[in-house]
Amino acid sequence: MSRCLFQFSWPSCSLVSRFGSAAKPCYSRSRAAAKAAVRETFARVSCMSASTSQNQRIAVIGLGSMGYGMATSLKRAGHTVTGCDVSADAVARFVKDGGAGATTPAEAAKGADIVVSVVVNAAQTEAILFGKDGVAETLPKDSVFISSATMDPDVARRLAKELEATGRNYLDAPISGGAQRAAQGELTILASGSPAAFAKARPALDAMAAKLYELGDAAGEGAAFKMINQLLAGVHIAAASEAIAFAAKQGLDIRKVYEVITASAGNSWMFENRMPHVLDGDYTPRSAVEIFVKDLGIIQDMARSARFPVPVSAAALQMFLMTSAAGMGRDDDASVARMYAQVTGVKLPGDK
């Protein structure tokens, strides 16, 4: 099998807070309440045709840990799903699980109602759209491209403008929640785009998300919200790693530290979620260090352009850069704690 463009293999960090009044109405549902919420949504969207509310032809580009779960959730919801990935093994696995496979984005997008792009960054998204064998060659008019990569909002606006000029729809829809929630169809999706894009994409969004935030009628808003989330997530991971390594330096039982902090005011979602990786000495990448090198770097670029100081996230970026430089860039992002341990001579679980 010839190979597709890119593989997305690192999950994004989880979003833990509901956005406020700036967001358009969203649904936040338990699985038990999902069908009722969807029926209400469908009733409000009078422009949605019967064809978009039933089975859709969907291409998922990028069958990494997040994309594979999203593809299986779409298939489970009754959609016809074609997967494409740089890894022929990932495509073969999806075909074995009952999906269809394609060797290029263009092949996957042929005749599709929706393309869901689950790759790492803006450059890969642009290549999938407009590069050789890109989806823009074959994607039908009035279909929708759902972009899930984390990127600079200005880039999202540019890509949307270029695609919409061809008669297709672009939905800026970064994701949060991790691989397990992707497989369960329970992601948080931070989306912005035209009413037509939302209407076309609604059944697919429902299949993939437990929480959908409709954040504006133009691309870029979803990306901007995601970058605020990533600023906080990166800072919290760096702070949690610093704290657990500092506790070890004091000779404290770090398992007891974890127990105490998770029941105290100093706790954060990232401390609670990531520090068990340190306690277990397991740095298998759920979300890699390089994700935050990229995302906190984007935040620095955005802040510099806006002439807005972000010293705390700048310090966090330096910790991720140091961890990457120490050879742990593709390891779990809790490896920042390992970097602290190496620098200070602290012994953490799993150290030899």
PDB file of C-alpha atoms in Angstrom, residues 73-188:
ATOM      1  CA  SER A  73     -16.733   6.575  17.132  1.00  0.00           C
ATOM      2  CA  LEU A  74     -18.025   7.824  13.779  1.00  0.00           C
ATOM      3  CA  LYS A  75     -18.327   4.274  12.486  1.00  0.00           C
ATOM      4  CA  ARG A  76     -20.130   3.171  15.637  1.00  0.00           C
ATOM      5  CA  ALA A  77     -22.640   5.984  15.091  1.00  0.00           C
ATOM      6  CA  GLY A  78     -23.561   4.475  11.719  1.00  0.00           C
ATOM      7  CA  HIS A  79     -21.537   6.618   9.336  1.00  0.00           C
ATOM      8  CA  THR A  80     -19.556   5.256   6.402  1.00  0.00           C
ATOM      9  CA  VAL A  81     -15.963   6.005   7.372  1.00  0.00           C
ATOM     10  CA  THR A  82     -12.777   5.881   5.311  1.00  0.00           C
ATOM     11  CA  GLY A  83      -9.451   6.174   7.104  1.00  0.00           C
ATOM     12  CA  CYS A  84      -6.151   7.447   5.712  1.00  0.00           C
ATOM     13  CA  ASP A  85      -2.787   7.603   7.433  1.00  0.00           C
ATOM     14  CA  VAL A  86       0.931   7.695   6.699  1.00  0.00           C
ATOM     15  CA  SER A  87       1.087   4.297   8.394  1.00  0.00           C
ATOM     16  CA  ALA A  88      -0.226   1.478   6.202  1.00  0.00           C
ATOM     17  CA  ASP A  89      -0.532  -0.613   9.373  1.00  0.00           C
ATOM     18  CA  ALA A  90      -2.916   1.922  10.918  1.00  0.00           C
ATOM     19  CA  VAL A  91      -5.102   1.870   7.810  1.00  0.00           C
ATOM     20  CA  ALA A  92      -5.045  -1.939   7.719  1.00  0.00           C
ATOM     21  CA  ARG A  93      -6.071  -2.053  11.358  1.00  0.00           C
ATOM     22  CA  PHE A  94      -9.011   0.261  10.668  1.00  0.00           C
ATOM     23  CA  VAL A  95     -10.089  -1.857   7.688  1.00  0.00           C
ATOM     24  CA  LYS A  96      -9.877  -4.983   9.852  1.00  0.00           C
ATOM     25  CA  ASP A  97     -12.147  -3.228  12.360  1.00  0.00           C
ATOM     26  CA  GLY A  98     -14.785  -2.687   9.674  1.00  0.00           C
ATOM     27  CA  GLY A  99     -13.879   0.663   8.141  1.00  0.00           C
ATOM     28  CA  ALA A 100     -12.646   1.484   4.664  1.00  0.00           C
ATOM     29  CA  GLY A 101      -9.106   2.493   3.778  1.00  0.00           C
ATOM     30  CA  ALA A 102      -7.503   4.968   1.385  1.00  0.00           C
ATOM     31  CA  THR A 103      -3.919   5.555   0.337  1.00  0.00           C
ATOM     32  CA  THR A 104      -4.109   9.344  -0.111  1.00  0.00           C
ATOM     33  CA  PRO A 105      -6.206  12.183   1.319  1.00  0.00           C
ATOM     34  CA  ALA A 106      -7.605  12.841  -2.148  1.00  0.00           C
ATOM     35  CA  GLU A 107      -8.789   9.250  -2.436  1.00  0.00           C
ATOM     36  CA  ALA A 108     -10.309   9.322   1.041  1.00  0.00           C
ATOM     37  CA  ALA A 109     -12.159  12.589   0.355  1.00  0.00           C
ATOM     38  CA  LYS A 110     -13.682  11.515  -2.953  1.00  0.00           C
ATOM     39  CA  GLY A 111     -17.460  11.653  -2.535  1.00  0.00           C
ATOM     40  CA  ALA A 112     -17.217  12.479   1.173  1.00  0.00           C
ATOM     41  CA  ASP A 113     -19.700  14.693   2.992  1.00  0.00           C
ATOM     42  CA  ILE A 114     -17.114  15.450   5.666  1.00  0.00           C
ATOM     43  CA  VAL A 115     -13.349  15.201   6.066  1.00  0.00           C
ATOM     44  CA  VAL A 116     -12.021  15.143   9.626  1.00  0.00           C
ATOM     45  CA  SER A 117      -8.348  16.108   9.739  1.00  0.00           C
ATOM     46  CA  VAL A 118      -6.567  14.890  12.882  1.00  0.00           C
ATOM     47  CA  VAL A 119      -2.926  15.823  12.342  1.00  0.00           C
ATOM     48  CA  VAL A 120      -0.285  17.606  14.376  1.00  0.00           C
ATOM     49  CA  ASN A 121      -0.075  21.168  13.123  1.00  0.00           C
ATOM     50  CA  ALA A 122      -0.995  23.848  10.603  1.00  0.00           C
ATOM     51  CA  ALA A 123       1.656  22.816   8.065  1.00  0.00           C
ATOM     52  CA  GLN A 124       0.315  19.277   7.894  1.00  0.00           C
ATOM     53  CA  THR A 125      -3.250  20.555   7.702  1.00  0.00           C
ATOM     54  CA  GLU A 126      -2.365  22.807   4.774  1.00  0.00           C
ATOM     55  CA  ALA A 127      -0.615  19.937   2.978  1.00  0.00           C
ATOM     56  CA  ILE A 128      -3.627  17.689   3.450  1.00  0.00           C
ATOM     57  CA  LEU A 129      -5.861  20.415   2.051  1.00  0.00           C
ATOM     58  CA  PHE A 130      -3.854  21.784  -0.857  1.00  0.00           C
ATOM     59  CA  GLY A 131      -0.743  19.641  -1.283  1.00  0.00           C
ATOM     60  CA  LYS A 132      -0.181  16.851  -3.775  1.00  0.00           C
ATOM     61  CA  ASP A 133      -3.083  14.384  -3.494  1.00  0.00           C
ATOM     62  CA  GLY A 134      -4.775  16.825  -1.112  1.00  0.00           C
ATOM     63  CA  VAL A 135      -8.470  16.691  -0.305  1.00  0.00           C
ATOM     64  CA  ALA A 136      -9.254  19.914  -2.199  1.00  0.00           C
ATOM     65  CA  GLU A 137      -8.687  17.956  -5.428  1.00  0.00           C
ATOM     66  CA  THR A 138     -11.657  15.646  -4.835  1.00  0.00           C
ATOM     67  CA  LEU A 139     -13.823  16.965  -1.986  1.00  0.00           C
ATOM     68  CA  PRO A 140     -17.340  17.653  -3.311  1.00  0.00           C
ATOM     69  CA  LYS A 141     -18.771  21.161  -3.283  1.00  0.00           C
ATOM     70  CA  ASP A 142     -20.714  22.111  -0.133  1.00  0.00           C
ATOM     71  CA  SER A 143     -18.938  19.410   1.896  1.00  0.00           C
ATOM     72  CA  VAL A 144     -17.130  20.350   5.105  1.00  0.00           C
ATOM     73  CA  PHE A 145     -13.529  20.046   6.216  1.00  0.00           C
ATOM     74  CA  ILE A 146     -13.207  19.706  10.005  1.00  0.00           C
ATOM     75  CA  SER A 147      -9.751  20.793  11.154  1.00  0.00           C
ATOM     76  CA  SER A 148      -8.780  19.412  14.577  1.00  0.00           C
ATOM     77  CA  ALA A 149      -5.125  20.459  14.697  1.00  0.00           C
ATOM     78  CA  THR A 150      -3.979  23.043  17.232  1.00  0.00           C
ATOM     79  CA  MET A 151      -2.718  26.090  15.348  1.00  0.00           C
ATOM     80  CA  ASP A 152      -2.353  29.862  15.317  1.00  0.00           C
ATOM     81  CA  PRO A 153      -5.808  31.431  14.846  1.00  0.00           C
ATOM     82  CA  ASP A 154      -4.542  33.572  11.965  1.00  0.00           C
ATOM     83  CA  VAL A 155      -3.476  30.454  10.084  1.00  0.00           C
ATOM     84  CA  ALA A 156      -6.878  28.860  10.686  1.00  0.00           C
ATOM     85  CA  ARG A 157      -8.533  31.972   9.222  1.00  0.00           C
ATOM     86  CA  ARG A 158      -6.294  31.850   6.156  1.00  0.00           C
ATOM     87  CA  LEU A 159      -6.899  28.162   5.481  1.00  0.00           C
ATOM     88  CA  ALA A 160     -10.640  28.635   5.893  1.00  0.00           C
ATOM     89  CA  LYS A 161     -10.677  31.547   3.471  1.00  0.00           C
ATOM     90  CA  GLU A 162      -8.760  29.585   0.851  1.00  0.00           C
ATOM     91  CA  LEU A 163     -10.971  26.514   1.117  1.00  0.00           C
ATOM     92  CA  GLU A 164     -14.250  28.414   1.260  1.00  0.00           C
ATOM     93  CA  ALA A 165     -13.260  30.221  -1.944  1.00  0.00           C
ATOM     94  CA  THR A 166     -13.527  26.826  -3.666  1.00  0.00           C
ATOM     95  CA  GLY A 167     -17.112  26.275  -2.521  1.00  0.00           C
ATOM     96  CA  ARG A 168     -16.383  23.987   0.405  1.00  0.00           C
ATOM     97  CA  ASN A 169     -16.951  24.635   4.127  1.00  0.00           C
ATOM     98  CA  TYR A 170     -14.260  24.838   6.803  1.00  0.00           C
ATOM     99  CA  LEU A 171     -14.907  24.159  10.479  1.00  0.00           C
ATOM    100  CA  ASP A 172     -12.182  25.204  12.899  1.00  0.00           C
ATOM    101  CA  ALA A 173     -12.594  22.494  15.555  1.00  0.00           C
ATOM    102  CA  PRO A 174      -9.664  21.770  17.887  1.00  0.00           C
ATOM    103  CA  ILE A 175     -10.200  18.847  20.244  1.00  0.00           C
ATOM    104  CA  SER A 176      -9.470  18.039  23.868  1.00  0.00           C
ATOM    105  CA  GLY A 177      -9.912  14.955  25.974  1.00  0.00           C
ATOM    106  CA  GLY A 178      -7.300  12.335  25.136  1.00  0.00           C
ATOM    107  CA  ALA A 179      -7.296   9.020  23.312  1.00  0.00           C
ATOM    108  CA  GLN A 180      -9.694   7.216  25.651  1.00  0.00           C
ATOM    109  CA  ARG A 181     -12.399   9.854  25.291  1.00  0.00           C
ATOM    110  CA  ALA A 182     -11.835   9.936  21.547  1.00  0.00           C
ATOM    111  CA  ALA A 183     -12.564   6.203  21.405  1.00  0.00           C
ATOM    112  CA  GLN A 184     -15.665   6.680  23.532  1.00  0.00           C
ATOM    113  CA  GLY A 185     -17.002   9.554  21.418  1.00  0.00           C
ATOM    114  CA  GLU A 186     -16.705  11.864  24.415  1.00  0.00           C
ATOM    115  CA  LEU A 187     -14.261  14.556  23.332  1.00  0.00           C
ATOM    116  CA  THR A 188     -14.586  18.256  23.990  1.00  0.00           C
TER     117      THR A 188
END
